mmCIF file of N, CA and C in Angstrom:
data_model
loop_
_atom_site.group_PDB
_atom_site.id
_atom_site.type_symbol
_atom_site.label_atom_id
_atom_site.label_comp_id
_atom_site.label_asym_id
_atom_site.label_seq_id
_atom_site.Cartn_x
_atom_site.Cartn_y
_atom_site.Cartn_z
ATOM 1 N N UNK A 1 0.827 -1.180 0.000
ATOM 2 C CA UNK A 1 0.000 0.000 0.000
ATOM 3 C C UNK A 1 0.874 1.247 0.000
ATOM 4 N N UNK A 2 0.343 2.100 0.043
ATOM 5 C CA UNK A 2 0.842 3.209 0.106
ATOM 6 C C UNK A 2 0.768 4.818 1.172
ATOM 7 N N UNK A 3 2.232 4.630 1.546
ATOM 8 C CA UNK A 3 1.665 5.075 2.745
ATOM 9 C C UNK A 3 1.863 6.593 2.804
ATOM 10 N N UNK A 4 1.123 7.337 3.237
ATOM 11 C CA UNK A 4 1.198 9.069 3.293
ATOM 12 C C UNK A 4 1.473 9.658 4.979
ATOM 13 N N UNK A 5 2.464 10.461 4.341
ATOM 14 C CA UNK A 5 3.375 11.557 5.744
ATOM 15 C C UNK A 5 2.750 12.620 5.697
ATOM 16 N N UNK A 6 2.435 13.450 6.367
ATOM 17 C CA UNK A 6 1.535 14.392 6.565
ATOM 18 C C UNK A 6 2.979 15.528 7.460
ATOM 19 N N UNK A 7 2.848 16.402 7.015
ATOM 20 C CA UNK A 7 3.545 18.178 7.619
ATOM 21 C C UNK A 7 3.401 19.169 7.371
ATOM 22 N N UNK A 8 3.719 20.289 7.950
ATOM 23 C CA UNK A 8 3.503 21.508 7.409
ATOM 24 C C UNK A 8 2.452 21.951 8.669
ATOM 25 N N UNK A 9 1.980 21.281 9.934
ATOM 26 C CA UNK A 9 1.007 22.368 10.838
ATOM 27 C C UNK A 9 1.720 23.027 11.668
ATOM 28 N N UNK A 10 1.424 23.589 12.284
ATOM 29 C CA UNK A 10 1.847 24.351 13.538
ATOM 30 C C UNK A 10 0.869 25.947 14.102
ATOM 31 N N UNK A 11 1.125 26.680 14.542
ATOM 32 C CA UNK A 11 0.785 27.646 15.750
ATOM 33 C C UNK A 11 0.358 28.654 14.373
ATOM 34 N N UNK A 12 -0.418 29.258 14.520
ATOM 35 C CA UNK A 12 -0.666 30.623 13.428
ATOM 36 C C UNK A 12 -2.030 31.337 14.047
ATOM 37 N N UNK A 13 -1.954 32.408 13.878
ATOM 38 C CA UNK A 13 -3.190 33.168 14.341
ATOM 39 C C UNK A 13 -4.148 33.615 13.201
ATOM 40 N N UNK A 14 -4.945 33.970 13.371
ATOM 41 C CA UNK A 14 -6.549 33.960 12.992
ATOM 42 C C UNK A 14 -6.458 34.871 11.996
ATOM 43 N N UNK A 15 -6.425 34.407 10.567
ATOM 44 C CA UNK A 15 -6.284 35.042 9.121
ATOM 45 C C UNK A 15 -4.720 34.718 8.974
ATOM 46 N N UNK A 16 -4.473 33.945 9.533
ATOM 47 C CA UNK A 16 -3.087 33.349 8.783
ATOM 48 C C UNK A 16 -3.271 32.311 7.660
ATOM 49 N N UNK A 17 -2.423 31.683 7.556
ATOM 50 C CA UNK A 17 -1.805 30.923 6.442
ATOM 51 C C UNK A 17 -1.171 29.526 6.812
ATOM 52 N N UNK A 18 -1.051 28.783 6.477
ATOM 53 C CA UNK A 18 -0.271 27.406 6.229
ATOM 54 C C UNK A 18 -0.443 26.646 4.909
ATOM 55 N N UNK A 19 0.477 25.850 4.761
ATOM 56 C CA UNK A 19 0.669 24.848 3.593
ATOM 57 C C UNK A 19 0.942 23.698 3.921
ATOM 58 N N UNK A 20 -0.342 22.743 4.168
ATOM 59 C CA UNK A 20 0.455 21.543 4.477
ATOM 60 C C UNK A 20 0.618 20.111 3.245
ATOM 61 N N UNK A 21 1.799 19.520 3.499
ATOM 62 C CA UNK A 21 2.238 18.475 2.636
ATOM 63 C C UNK A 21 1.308 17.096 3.100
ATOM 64 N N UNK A 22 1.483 16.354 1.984
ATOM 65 C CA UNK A 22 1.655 14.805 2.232
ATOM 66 C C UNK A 22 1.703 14.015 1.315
ATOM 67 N N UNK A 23 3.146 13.592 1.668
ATOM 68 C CA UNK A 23 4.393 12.856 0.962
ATOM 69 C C UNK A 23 4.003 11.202 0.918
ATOM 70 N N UNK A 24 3.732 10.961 -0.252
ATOM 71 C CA UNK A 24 3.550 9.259 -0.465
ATOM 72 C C UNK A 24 5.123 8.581 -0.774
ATOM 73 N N UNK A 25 4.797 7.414 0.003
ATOM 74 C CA UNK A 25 6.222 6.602 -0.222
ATOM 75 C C UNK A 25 6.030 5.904 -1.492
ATOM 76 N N UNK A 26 5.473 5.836 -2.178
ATOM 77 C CA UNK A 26 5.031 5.139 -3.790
ATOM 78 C C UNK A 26 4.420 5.951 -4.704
ATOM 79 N N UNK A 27 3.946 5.786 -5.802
ATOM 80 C CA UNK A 27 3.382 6.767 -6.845
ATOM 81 C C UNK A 27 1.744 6.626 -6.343
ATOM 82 N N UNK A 28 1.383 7.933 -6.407
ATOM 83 C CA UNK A 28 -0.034 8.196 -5.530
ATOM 84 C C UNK A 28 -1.023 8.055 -6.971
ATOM 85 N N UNK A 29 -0.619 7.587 -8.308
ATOM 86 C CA UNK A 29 -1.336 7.303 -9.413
ATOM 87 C C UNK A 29 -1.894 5.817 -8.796
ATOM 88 N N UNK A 30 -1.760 4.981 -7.660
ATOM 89 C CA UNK A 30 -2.657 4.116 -7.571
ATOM 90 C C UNK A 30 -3.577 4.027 -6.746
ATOM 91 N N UNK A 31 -3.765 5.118 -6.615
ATOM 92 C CA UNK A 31 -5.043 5.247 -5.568
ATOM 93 C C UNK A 31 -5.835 6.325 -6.485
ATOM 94 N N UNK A 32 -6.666 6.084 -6.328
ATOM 95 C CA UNK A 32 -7.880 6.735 -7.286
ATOM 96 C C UNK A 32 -8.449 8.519 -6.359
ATOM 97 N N UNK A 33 -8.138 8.334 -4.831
ATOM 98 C CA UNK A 33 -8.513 9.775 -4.602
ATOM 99 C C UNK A 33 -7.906 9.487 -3.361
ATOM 100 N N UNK A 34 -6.967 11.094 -3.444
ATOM 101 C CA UNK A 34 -6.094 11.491 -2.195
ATOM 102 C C UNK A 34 -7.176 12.851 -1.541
ATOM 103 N N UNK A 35 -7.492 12.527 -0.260
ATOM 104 C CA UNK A 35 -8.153 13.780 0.240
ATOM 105 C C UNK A 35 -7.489 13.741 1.687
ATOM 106 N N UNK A 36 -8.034 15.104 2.306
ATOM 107 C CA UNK A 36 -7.388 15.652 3.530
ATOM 108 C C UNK A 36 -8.563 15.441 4.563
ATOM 109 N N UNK A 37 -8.423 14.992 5.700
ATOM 110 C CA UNK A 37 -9.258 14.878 6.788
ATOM 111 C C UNK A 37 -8.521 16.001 8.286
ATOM 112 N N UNK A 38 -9.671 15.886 8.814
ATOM 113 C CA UNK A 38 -9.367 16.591 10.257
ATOM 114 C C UNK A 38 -10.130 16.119 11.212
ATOM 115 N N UNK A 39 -9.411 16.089 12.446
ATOM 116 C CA UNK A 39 -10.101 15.951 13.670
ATOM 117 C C UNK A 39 -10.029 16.800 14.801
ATOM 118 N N UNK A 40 -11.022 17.636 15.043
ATOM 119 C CA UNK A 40 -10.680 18.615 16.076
ATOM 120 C C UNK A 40 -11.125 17.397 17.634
ATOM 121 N N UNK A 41 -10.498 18.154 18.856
ATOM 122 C CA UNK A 41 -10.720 17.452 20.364
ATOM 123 C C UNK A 41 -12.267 17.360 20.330
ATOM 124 N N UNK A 42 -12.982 16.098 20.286
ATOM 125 C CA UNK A 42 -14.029 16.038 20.748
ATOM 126 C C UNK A 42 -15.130 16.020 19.850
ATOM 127 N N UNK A 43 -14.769 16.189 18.298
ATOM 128 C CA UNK A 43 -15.327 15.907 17.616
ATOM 129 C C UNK A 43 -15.577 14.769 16.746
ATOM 130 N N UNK A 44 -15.702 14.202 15.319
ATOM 131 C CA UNK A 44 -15.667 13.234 14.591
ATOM 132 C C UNK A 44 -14.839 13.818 13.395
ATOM 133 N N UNK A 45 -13.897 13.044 12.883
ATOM 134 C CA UNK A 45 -12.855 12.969 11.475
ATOM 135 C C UNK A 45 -14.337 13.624 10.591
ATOM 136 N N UNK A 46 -13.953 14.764 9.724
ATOM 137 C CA UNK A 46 -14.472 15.128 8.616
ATOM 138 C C UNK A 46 -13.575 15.423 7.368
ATOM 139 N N UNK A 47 -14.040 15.385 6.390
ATOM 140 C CA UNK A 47 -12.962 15.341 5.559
ATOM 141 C C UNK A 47 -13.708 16.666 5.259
ATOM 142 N N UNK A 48 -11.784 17.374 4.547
ATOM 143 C CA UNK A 48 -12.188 19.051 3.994
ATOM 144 C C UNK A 48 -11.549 19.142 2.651
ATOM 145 N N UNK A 49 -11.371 18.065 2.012
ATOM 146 C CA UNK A 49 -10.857 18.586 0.323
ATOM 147 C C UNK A 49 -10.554 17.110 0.081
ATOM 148 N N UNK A 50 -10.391 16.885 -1.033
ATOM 149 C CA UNK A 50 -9.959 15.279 -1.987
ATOM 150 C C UNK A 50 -9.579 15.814 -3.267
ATOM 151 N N UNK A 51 -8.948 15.353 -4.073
ATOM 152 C CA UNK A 51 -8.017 15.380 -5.514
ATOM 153 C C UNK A 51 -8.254 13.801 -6.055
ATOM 154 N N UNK A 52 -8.887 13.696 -7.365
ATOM 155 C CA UNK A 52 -8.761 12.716 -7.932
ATOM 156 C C UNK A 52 -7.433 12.371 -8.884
ATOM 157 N N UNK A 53 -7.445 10.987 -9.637
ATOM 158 C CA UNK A 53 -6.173 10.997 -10.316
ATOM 159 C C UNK A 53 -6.183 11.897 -11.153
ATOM 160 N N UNK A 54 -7.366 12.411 -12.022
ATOM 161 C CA UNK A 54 -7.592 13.617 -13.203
ATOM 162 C C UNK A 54 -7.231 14.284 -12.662
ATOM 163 N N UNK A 55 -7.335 14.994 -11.448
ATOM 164 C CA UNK A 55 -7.107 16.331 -11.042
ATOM 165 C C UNK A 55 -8.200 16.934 -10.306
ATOM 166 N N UNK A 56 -9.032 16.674 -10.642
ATOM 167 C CA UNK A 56 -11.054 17.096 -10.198
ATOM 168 C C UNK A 56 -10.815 16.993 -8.568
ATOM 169 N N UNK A 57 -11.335 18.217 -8.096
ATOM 170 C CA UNK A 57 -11.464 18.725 -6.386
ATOM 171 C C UNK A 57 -12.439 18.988 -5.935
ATOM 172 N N UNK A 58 -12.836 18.700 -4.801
ATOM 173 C CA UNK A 58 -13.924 19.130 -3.602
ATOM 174 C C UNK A 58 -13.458 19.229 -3.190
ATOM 175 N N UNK A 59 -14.220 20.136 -2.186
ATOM 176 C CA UNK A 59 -13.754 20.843 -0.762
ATOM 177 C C UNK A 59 -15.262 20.912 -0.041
ATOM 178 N N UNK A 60 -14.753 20.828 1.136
ATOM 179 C CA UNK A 60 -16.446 20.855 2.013
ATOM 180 C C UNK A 60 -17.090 22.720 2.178
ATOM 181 N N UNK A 61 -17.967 22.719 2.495
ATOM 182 C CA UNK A 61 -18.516 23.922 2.411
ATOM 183 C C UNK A 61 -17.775 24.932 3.483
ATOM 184 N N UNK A 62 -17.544 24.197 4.344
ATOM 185 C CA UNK A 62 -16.720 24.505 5.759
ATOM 186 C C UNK A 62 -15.604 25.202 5.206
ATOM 187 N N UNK A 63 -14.418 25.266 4.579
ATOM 188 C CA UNK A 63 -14.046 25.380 4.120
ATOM 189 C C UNK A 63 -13.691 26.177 2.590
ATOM 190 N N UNK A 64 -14.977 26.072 2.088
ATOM 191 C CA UNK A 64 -14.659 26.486 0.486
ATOM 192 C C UNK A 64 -14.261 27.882 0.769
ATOM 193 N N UNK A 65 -13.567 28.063 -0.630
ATOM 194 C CA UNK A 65 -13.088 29.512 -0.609
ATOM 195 C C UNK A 65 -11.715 29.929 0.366
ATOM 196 N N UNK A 66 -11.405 29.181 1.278
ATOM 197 C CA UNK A 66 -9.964 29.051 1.684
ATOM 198 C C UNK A 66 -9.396 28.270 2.007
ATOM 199 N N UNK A 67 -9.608 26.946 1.346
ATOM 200 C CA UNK A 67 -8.734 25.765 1.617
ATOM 201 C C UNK A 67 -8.370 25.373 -0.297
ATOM 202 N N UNK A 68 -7.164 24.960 -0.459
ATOM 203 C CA UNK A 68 -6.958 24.759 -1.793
ATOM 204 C C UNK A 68 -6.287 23.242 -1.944
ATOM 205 N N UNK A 69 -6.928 22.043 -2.439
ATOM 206 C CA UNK A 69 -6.151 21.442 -2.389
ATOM 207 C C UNK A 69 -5.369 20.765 -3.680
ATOM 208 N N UNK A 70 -4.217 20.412 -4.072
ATOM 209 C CA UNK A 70 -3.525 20.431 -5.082
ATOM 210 C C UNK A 70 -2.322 19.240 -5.097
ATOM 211 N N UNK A 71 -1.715 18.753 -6.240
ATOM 212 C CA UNK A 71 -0.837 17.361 -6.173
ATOM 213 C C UNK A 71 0.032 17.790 -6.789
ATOM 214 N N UNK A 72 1.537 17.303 -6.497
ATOM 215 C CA UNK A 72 2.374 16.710 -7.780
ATOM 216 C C UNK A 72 2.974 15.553 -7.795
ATOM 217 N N UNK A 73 2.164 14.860 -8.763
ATOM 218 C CA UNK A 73 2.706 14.065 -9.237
ATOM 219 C C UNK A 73 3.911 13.494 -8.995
ATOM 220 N N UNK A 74 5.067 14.510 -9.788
ATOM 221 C CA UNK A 74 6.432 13.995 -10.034
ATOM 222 C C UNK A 74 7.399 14.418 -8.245
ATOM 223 N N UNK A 75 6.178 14.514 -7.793
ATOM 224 C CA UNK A 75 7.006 14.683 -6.025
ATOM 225 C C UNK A 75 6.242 13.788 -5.397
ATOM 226 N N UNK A 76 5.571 13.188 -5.839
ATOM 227 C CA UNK A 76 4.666 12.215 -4.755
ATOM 228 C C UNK A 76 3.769 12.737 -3.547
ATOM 229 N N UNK A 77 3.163 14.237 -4.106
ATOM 230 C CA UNK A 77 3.027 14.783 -2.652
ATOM 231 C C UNK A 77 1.918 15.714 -2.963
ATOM 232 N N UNK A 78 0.596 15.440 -1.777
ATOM 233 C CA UNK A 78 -0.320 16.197 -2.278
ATOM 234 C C UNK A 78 -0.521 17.280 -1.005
ATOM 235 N N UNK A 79 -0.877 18.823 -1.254
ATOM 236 C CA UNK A 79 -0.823 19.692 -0.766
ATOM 237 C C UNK A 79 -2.398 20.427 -0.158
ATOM 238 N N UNK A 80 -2.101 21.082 0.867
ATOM 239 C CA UNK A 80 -3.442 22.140 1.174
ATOM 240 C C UNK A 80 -2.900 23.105 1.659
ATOM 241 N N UNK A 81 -3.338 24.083 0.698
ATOM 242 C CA UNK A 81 -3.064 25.357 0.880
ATOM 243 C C UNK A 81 -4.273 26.095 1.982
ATOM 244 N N UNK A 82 -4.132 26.346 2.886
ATOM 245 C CA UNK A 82 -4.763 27.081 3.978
ATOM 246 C C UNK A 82 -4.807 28.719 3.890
ATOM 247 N N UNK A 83 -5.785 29.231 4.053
ATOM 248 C CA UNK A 83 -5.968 31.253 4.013
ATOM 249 C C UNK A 83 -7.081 31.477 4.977
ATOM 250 N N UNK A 84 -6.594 32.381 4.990
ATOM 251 C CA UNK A 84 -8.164 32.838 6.266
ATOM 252 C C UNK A 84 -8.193 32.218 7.854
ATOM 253 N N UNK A 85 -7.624 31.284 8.244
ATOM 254 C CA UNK A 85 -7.579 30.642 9.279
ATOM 255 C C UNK A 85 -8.235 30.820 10.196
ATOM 256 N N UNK A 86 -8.770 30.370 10.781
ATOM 257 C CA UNK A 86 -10.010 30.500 12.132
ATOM 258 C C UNK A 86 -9.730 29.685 13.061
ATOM 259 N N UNK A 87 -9.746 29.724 14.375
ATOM 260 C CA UNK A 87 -9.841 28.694 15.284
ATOM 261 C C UNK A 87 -10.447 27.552 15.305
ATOM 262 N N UNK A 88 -12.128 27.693 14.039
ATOM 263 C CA UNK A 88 -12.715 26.163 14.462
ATOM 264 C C UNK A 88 -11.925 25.970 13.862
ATOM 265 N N UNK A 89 -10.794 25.522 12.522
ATOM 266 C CA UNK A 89 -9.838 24.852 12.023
ATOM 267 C C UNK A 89 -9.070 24.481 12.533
ATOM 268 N N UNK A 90 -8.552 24.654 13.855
ATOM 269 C CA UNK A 90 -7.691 24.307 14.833
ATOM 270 C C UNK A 90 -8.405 22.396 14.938
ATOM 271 N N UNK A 91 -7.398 21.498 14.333
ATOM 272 C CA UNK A 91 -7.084 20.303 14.567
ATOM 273 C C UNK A 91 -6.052 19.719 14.384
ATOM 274 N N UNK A 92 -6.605 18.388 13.913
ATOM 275 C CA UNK A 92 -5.010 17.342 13.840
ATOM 276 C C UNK A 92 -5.336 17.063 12.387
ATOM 277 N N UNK A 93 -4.516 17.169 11.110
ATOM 278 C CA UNK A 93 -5.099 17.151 9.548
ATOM 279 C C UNK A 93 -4.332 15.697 9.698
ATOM 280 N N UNK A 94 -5.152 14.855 8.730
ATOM 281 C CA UNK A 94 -3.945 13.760 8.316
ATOM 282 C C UNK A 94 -4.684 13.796 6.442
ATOM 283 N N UNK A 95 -3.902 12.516 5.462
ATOM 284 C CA UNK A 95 -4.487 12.655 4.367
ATOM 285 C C UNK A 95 -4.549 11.205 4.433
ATOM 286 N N UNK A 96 -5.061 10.417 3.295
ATOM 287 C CA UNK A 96 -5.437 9.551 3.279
ATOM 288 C C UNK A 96 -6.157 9.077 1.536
ATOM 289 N N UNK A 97 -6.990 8.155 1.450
ATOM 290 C CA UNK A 97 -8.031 7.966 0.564
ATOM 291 C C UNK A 97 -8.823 7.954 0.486
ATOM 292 N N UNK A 98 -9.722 8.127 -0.345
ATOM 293 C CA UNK A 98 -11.200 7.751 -0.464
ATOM 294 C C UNK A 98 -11.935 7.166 -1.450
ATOM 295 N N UNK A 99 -12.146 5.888 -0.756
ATOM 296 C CA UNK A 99 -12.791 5.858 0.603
ATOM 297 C C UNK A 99 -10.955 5.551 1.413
ATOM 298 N N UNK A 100 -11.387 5.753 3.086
ATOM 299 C CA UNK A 100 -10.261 5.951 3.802
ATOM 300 C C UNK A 100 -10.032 4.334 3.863
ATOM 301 N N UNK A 101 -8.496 4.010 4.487
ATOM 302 C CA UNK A 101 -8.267 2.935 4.084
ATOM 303 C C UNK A 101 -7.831 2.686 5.886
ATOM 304 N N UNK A 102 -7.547 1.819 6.666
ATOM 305 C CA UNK A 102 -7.134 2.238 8.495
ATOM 306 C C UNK A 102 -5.420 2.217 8.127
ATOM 307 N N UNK A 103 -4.788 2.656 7.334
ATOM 308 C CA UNK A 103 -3.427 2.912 7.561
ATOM 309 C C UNK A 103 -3.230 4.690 7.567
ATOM 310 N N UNK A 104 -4.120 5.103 8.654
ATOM 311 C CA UNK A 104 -3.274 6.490 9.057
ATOM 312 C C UNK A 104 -2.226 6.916 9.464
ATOM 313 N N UNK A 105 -2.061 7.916 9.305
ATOM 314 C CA UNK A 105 -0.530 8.501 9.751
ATOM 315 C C UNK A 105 -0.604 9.207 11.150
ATOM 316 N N UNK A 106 0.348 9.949 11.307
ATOM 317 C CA UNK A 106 0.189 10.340 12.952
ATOM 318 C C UNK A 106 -0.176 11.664 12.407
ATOM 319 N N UNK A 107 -0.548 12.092 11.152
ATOM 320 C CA UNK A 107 -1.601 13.615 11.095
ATOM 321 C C UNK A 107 -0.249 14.903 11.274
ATOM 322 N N UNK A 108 -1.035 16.013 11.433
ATOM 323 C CA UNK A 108 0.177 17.038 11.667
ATOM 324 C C UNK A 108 -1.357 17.994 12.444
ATOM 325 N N UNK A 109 -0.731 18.725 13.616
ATOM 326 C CA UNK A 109 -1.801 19.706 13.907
ATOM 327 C C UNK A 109 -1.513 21.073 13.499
ATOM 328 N N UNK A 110 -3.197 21.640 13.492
ATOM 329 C CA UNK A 110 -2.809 22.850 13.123
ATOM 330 C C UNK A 110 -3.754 23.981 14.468
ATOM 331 N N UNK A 111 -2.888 24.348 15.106
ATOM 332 C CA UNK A 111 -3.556 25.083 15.926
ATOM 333 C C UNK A 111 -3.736 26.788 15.734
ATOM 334 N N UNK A 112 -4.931 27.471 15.858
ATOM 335 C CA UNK A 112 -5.191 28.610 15.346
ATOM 336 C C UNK A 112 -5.660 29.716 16.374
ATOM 337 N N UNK A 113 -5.324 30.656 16.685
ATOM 338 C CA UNK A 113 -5.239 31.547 17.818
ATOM 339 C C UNK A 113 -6.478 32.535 17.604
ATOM 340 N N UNK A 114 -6.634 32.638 18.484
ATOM 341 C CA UNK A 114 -7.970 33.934 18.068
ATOM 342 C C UNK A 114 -7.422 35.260 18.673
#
């Protein structure tokens, strides 16, 4: 299988920015859809963006309009571009497939200051 590293969270305040990675150890052309999940304390995993092999994106409503998510290919590594930042976004992101597969990663958090 193929397994995805997740980085890029950390500390930012409210209308900031982040970019986070996630780096496949194999070519991510065999999985049919790479998307980004989150889990804030106390809630349930929702997913906030997916990338198919074409390229074709969703993003949840939660989200739209400042979450971007994007691949390359020839780096093995699919990206979310973060803007606007808010505290409810304050979680733990990991990426994965979809449908999700139980080989998660240890996620990266992103905590957001008000």
């Amino acid at each position: 299988h193929v397994r995805l590293v997740e980085s890029g969270g950390g500390l930012v305040q409210a209308g900031g920015s982040l970019r986070l990675s996630c780096l496949a150890s194999g070519n991510m052309l065999s999985a049919n859809t790479i998307a980004w999940y989150r889990q804030a304390p106390g809630k349930q995993r929702e997913m906030v963006a997916r990338i198919t092999i074409a390229g074709a994106t969703n993003t949840a409503d939660s989200v739209k309009g400042r979450f971007t998510i994007s691949k390359d290919n020839a780096r093995n590594t699919v990206y979310l571009q973060m803007y606007s930042l808010k505290p409810e976004d304050t979680a733990v992101y990991y990426c994965n497939t979809d449908p999700w597969s139980n080989h998660w990663g240890q996620g990266t958090q992103v905590a957001v200051s008000s």
